[in-house]
Short mmCIF file of C-alpha atoms in Angstrom, two decimals:
data_model
loop_
_atom_site.label_atom_id
_atom_site.label_comp_id
_atom_site.label_asym_id
_atom_site.label_seq_id
_atom_site.Cartn_x
_atom_site.Cartn_y
_atom_site.Cartn_z
CA MET A 1 57.29 57.03 91.09
CA PRO A 2 59.72 57.32 94.00
CA VAL A 3 59.89 53.88 96.19
CA GLU A 4 59.70 53.87 99.91
CA PRO A 5 63.33 52.97 101.35
CA TRP A 6 61.74 50.23 103.41
CA VAL A 7 59.98 48.52 100.40
CA ASP A 8 63.11 48.76 98.15
CA THR A 9 65.28 45.87 99.27
CA ASN A 10 68.31 47.24 97.15
CA LYS A 11 68.26 50.34 98.78
CA THR A 12 67.78 48.58 102.18
CA ILE A 13 70.88 46.32 101.81
CA LYS A 14 72.92 49.43 100.64
CA LEU A 15 72.14 51.34 103.76
CA THR A 16 72.53 48.35 106.10
CA LEU A 17 76.03 48.17 104.87
CA LEU A 18 76.57 51.96 104.85
CA VAL A 19 75.40 51.71 108.65
CA PHE A 20 77.98 48.97 109.39
CA GLY A 21 80.95 50.51 107.18
CA LEU A 22 80.40 53.98 109.12
CA GLY A 23 79.87 52.68 112.59
CA GLY A 24 83.30 50.31 111.95
CA LEU A 25 84.91 53.70 110.90
CA PHE A 26 83.69 55.16 114.13
CA LEU A 27 84.92 52.58 116.40
CA LEU A 28 88.28 52.53 114.48
CA TYR A 29 88.98 56.11 114.84
CA TYR A 30 87.55 56.29 118.44
CA LEU A 31 89.41 53.45 119.96
CA PHE A 32 92.77 53.95 118.13
CA ASN A 33 95.11 56.90 118.17
CA PRO A 34 96.54 56.95 114.73
CA SER A 35 99.77 58.74 116.27
CA GLN A 36 100.22 55.89 118.30
CA SER A 37 99.05 52.65 116.39
CA THR A 38 101.07 51.21 113.49
CA PHE A 39 98.32 49.70 111.68
CA PHE A 40 97.00 52.79 110.43
CA LEU A 41 98.68 54.14 106.85
CA SER A 42 99.92 57.32 106.56
CA CYS A 43 99.46 59.36 103.30
CA PRO A 44 101.41 57.98 100.25
CA ILE A 45 102.35 61.69 98.98
CA LYS A 46 103.89 62.14 102.87
CA MET A 47 106.07 58.98 102.41
CA VAL A 48 107.05 59.08 98.71
CA THR A 49 107.86 62.96 98.75
CA GLY A 50 107.96 63.95 102.42
CA TYR A 51 105.99 66.83 101.79
CA HIS A 52 102.53 67.44 103.65
CA CYS A 53 99.46 67.14 101.43
CA PRO A 54 96.35 69.04 102.09
CA GLY A 55 95.11 66.19 103.66
CA CYS A 56 97.80 65.23 106.15
CA GLY A 57 96.65 65.03 109.96
CA SER A 58 93.19 64.06 108.82
CA GLN A 59 93.14 60.69 110.24
CA ARG A 60 94.92 61.95 113.79
CA ALA A 61 92.05 65.06 113.60
CA VAL A 62 89.31 62.83 113.35
CA TYR A 63 90.44 60.81 116.33
CA GLN A 64 90.79 64.39 118.12
CA LEU A 65 87.23 65.39 116.91
CA LEU A 66 85.74 62.24 118.14
CA HIS A 67 87.04 62.90 121.72
CA GLY A 68 86.00 66.56 121.92
CA HIS A 69 89.34 67.97 121.37
CA ILE A 70 88.57 70.39 118.64
CA LEU A 71 91.77 72.65 119.10
CA ALA A 72 93.76 69.76 118.93
CA ALA A 73 92.44 68.83 115.58
CA PHE A 74 92.68 72.17 114.58
CA ARG A 75 96.13 72.13 115.11
CA LEU A 76 96.69 68.92 112.98
CA ASN A 77 94.75 70.12 110.05
CA PRO A 78 92.65 73.35 110.06
CA LEU A 79 91.71 73.18 106.28
CA MET A 80 90.05 69.97 106.97
CA VAL A 81 88.44 70.64 110.43
CA LEU A 82 86.93 74.06 108.72
CA THR A 83 85.68 71.65 105.73
CA LEU A 84 84.05 69.17 107.61
CA PRO A 85 80.66 70.97 108.62
CA LEU A 86 80.48 71.48 104.65
CA LEU A 87 81.38 67.77 104.09
CA VAL A 88 78.96 66.29 106.53
CA TYR A 89 75.91 68.53 105.12
CA GLY A 90 76.95 67.66 101.55
CA LEU A 91 77.07 64.09 102.07
CA GLY A 92 74.10 64.11 104.45
CA LEU A 93 72.07 65.45 101.53
CA THR A 94 73.25 63.20 99.09
CA LEU A 95 72.20 60.35 101.40
CA TYR A 96 68.85 62.46 101.81
CA ASN A 97 68.31 62.40 98.53
CA TYR A 98 69.24 58.88 97.80
CA ILE A 99 66.97 57.55 100.55
CA PHE A 100 63.72 59.58 99.59
CA SER A 101 64.33 59.92 96.00
CA THR A 102 64.52 63.62 96.11
CA SER A 103 67.07 66.02 94.36
CA HIS A 104 67.86 68.76 96.48
CA ARG A 105 70.95 70.90 95.55
CA ILE A 106 73.21 73.01 97.55
CA SER A 107 73.36 76.41 95.91
CA LEU A 108 76.77 77.11 96.90
CA PHE A 109 78.16 73.92 95.09
CA TYR A 110 76.91 75.40 91.85
CA ASN A 111 78.54 78.81 92.42
CA ASN A 112 81.62 78.91 90.34
CA ALA A 113 83.40 81.59 92.67
CA PHE A 114 83.07 79.30 95.28
CA ILE A 115 84.19 76.17 93.81
CA PHE A 116 87.46 78.17 92.13
CA GLY A 117 87.94 79.77 95.46
CA TYR A 118 88.12 76.87 97.52
CA PHE A 119 90.22 74.89 95.45
CA ALA A 120 92.58 77.69 95.07
CA ILE A 121 92.85 77.86 99.08
CA ALA A 122 93.32 74.08 99.00
CA ILE A 123 96.56 74.42 96.79
CA LEU A 124 97.85 77.67 98.55
CA TYR A 125 97.20 75.69 101.83
CA TRP A 126 99.11 72.77 100.35
CA VAL A 127 102.37 75.06 99.43
CA LEU A 128 102.12 77.12 102.88
CA ARG A 129 102.18 74.21 105.06
CA ASN A 130 105.31 72.92 103.63
CA ILE A 131 106.99 75.94 104.59
CA PRO A 132 109.41 75.21 107.28
CA TYR A 133 109.24 78.81 109.19
CA ALA A 134 106.96 80.48 111.86
CA PRO A 135 103.77 80.86 111.27
CA PHE A 136 103.72 78.80 108.20
CA THR A 137 104.77 75.63 110.84
CA PHE A 138 101.42 75.93 112.42
CA LEU A 139 99.54 74.72 109.34
CA ALA A 140 101.46 71.57 109.26
CA PRO A 141 100.50 68.48 111.49
CA THR A 142 102.36 68.16 114.71
CA GLU A 143 104.63 65.02 114.88
CA MET B 1 69.59 83.46 93.27
CA GLU B 2 67.04 81.13 91.38
CA ASN B 3 65.34 78.36 93.47
CA LEU B 4 67.04 75.07 92.48
CA ASN B 5 64.73 73.04 94.56
CA GLN B 6 61.91 72.91 92.27
CA PRO B 7 61.70 69.64 90.07
CA GLN B 8 61.65 71.52 86.78
CA ALA B 9 64.72 73.71 87.65
CA THR B 10 66.86 71.31 89.17
CA PRO B 11 70.24 70.57 87.56
CA PRO B 12 71.82 67.31 87.74
CA ASP B 13 73.97 66.49 90.74
CA ASN B 14 77.42 67.80 89.95
CA HIS B 15 79.07 65.47 92.49
CA LEU B 16 80.93 68.51 93.75
CA VAL B 17 81.32 66.82 97.42
CA TRP B 18 83.26 64.00 96.16
CA ALA B 19 85.67 66.18 94.63
CA ILE B 20 86.22 68.40 97.85
CA LEU B 21 86.49 64.74 99.75
CA SER B 22 89.06 63.63 97.40
CA THR B 23 90.90 67.12 97.70
CA VAL B 24 91.11 67.35 101.53
CA LEU B 25 92.04 63.73 101.78
CA CYS B 26 94.92 63.86 99.07
CA CYS B 27 94.78 66.70 96.30
CA LEU B 28 94.35 64.30 93.25
CA PRO B 29 95.02 65.39 89.51
CA LEU B 30 91.83 63.46 88.65
CA GLY B 31 89.85 65.39 91.43
CA ILE B 32 90.74 68.44 89.50
CA VAL B 33 89.00 67.28 86.38
CA SER B 34 86.07 66.19 88.40
CA ILE B 35 85.99 69.84 89.56
CA ILE B 36 86.26 71.27 86.26
CA LYS B 37 83.55 69.10 84.83
CA SER B 38 81.32 70.06 88.20
CA THR B 39 81.47 73.82 87.14
CA LYS B 40 80.39 73.04 83.76
CA VAL B 41 77.03 71.73 84.87
CA LYS B 42 75.31 74.74 85.72
CA GLU B 43 76.45 76.90 83.04
CA LEU B 44 75.17 74.33 80.33
CA TRP B 45 71.93 73.98 82.48
CA LEU B 46 71.47 77.76 82.38
CA GLN B 47 71.98 77.87 78.32
CA GLY B 48 69.14 75.20 78.10
CA ASP B 49 71.87 72.40 77.24
CA HIS B 50 69.99 69.87 79.58
CA ALA B 51 71.88 66.80 77.72
CA GLY B 52 75.16 68.29 78.04
CA ALA B 53 74.56 69.41 81.62
CA GLN B 54 73.61 65.52 82.39
CA LYS B 55 76.79 64.43 80.73
CA ALA B 56 79.06 67.13 82.75
CA ALA B 57 77.57 65.48 85.62
CA ASN B 58 78.07 62.04 84.57
CA ASP B 59 81.67 63.12 83.75
CA ALA B 60 82.27 64.59 86.91
CA LYS B 61 81.04 61.45 88.88
CA LYS B 62 83.05 59.30 86.62
CA PHE B 63 86.21 61.16 87.43
CA ALA B 64 85.65 61.53 90.99
CA ILE B 65 85.28 57.60 91.10
CA TRP B 66 88.62 57.28 88.94
CA ALA B 67 90.40 59.51 91.33
CA ALA B 68 89.06 57.29 94.21
CA VAL B 69 90.23 54.05 92.11
CA ALA B 70 93.62 55.59 91.29
CA ALA B 71 93.84 56.39 95.05
CA ALA B 72 93.19 52.88 96.07
CA ILE B 73 95.57 51.45 93.58
CA VAL B 74 98.56 53.71 94.78
CA TRP B 75 97.63 52.35 98.78
CA VAL B 76 97.42 48.90 97.47
CA LEU B 77 100.78 49.29 95.73
CA TYR B 78 102.23 50.93 98.84
CA ILE B 79 100.88 48.04 101.19
CA ILE B 80 102.67 45.55 98.72
CA LEU B 81 105.69 47.66 98.84
CA MET B 82 105.84 47.50 102.61
CA VAL B 83 105.08 43.96 102.96
CA VAL B 84 107.75 42.99 100.51
CA GLY B 85 110.18 45.69 102.35
CA ILE B 86 109.47 43.98 105.65
CA ALA B 87 109.86 40.43 104.10
CA GLY B 88 113.17 41.83 102.57
CA GLY B 89 114.27 43.23 105.62
CA ALA B 90 113.64 40.16 107.45
CA MET B 91 115.29 38.09 104.83
CA GLY B 92 118.46 40.55 105.16
CA GLY B 93 118.87 40.29 108.79
CA TYR B 94 120.07 36.57 108.67
#
């Protein structure tokens, strides 16, 4: 039997914590620009190896996106910006399934061609954005 | 394409969204294991091996969690090293 979310105390507590957590993250990335603040941690891979990983630039890109600067965000991490709608949809559906005890699935996520294609692109992107010549430098985040 | 939304035909959640998230936020080796497990879920489900599909789904989730835990450990070590480094630098200044 599916339990209504407002009856299930455990679910209500978890969802309340989630709302506060997301609200906190929103404020953090809206109010502070990671390029100018010192308390944001940069990527450990970048710190240790000096190479950009596929995620480098994401925090700064999120700051730009929250201020409506889509091009600036795209310049910092194009793959992340392109993936974001898919992530929002996937995580949103996961949340929906959790709240309403449903089991909707995204058929794209069960398509092996998509899965291997996406991860091949991510690995290729990782290599290409570390090549220090144009046009590959456009894939690397600006300083 | 078969309808994945009917209750009887629904394969277990393969948690691929978490694998994508861990890839975009720092390509982690454990995330790749999670992806491989994710691809097995539907294959096994279509073969009628529902228990196997459920196990692959659970494994995908487990490795995605481990990827996150590994990332958290690296970050904590990194913060400790930074703090020690700053403290060491301050001590060395005198």
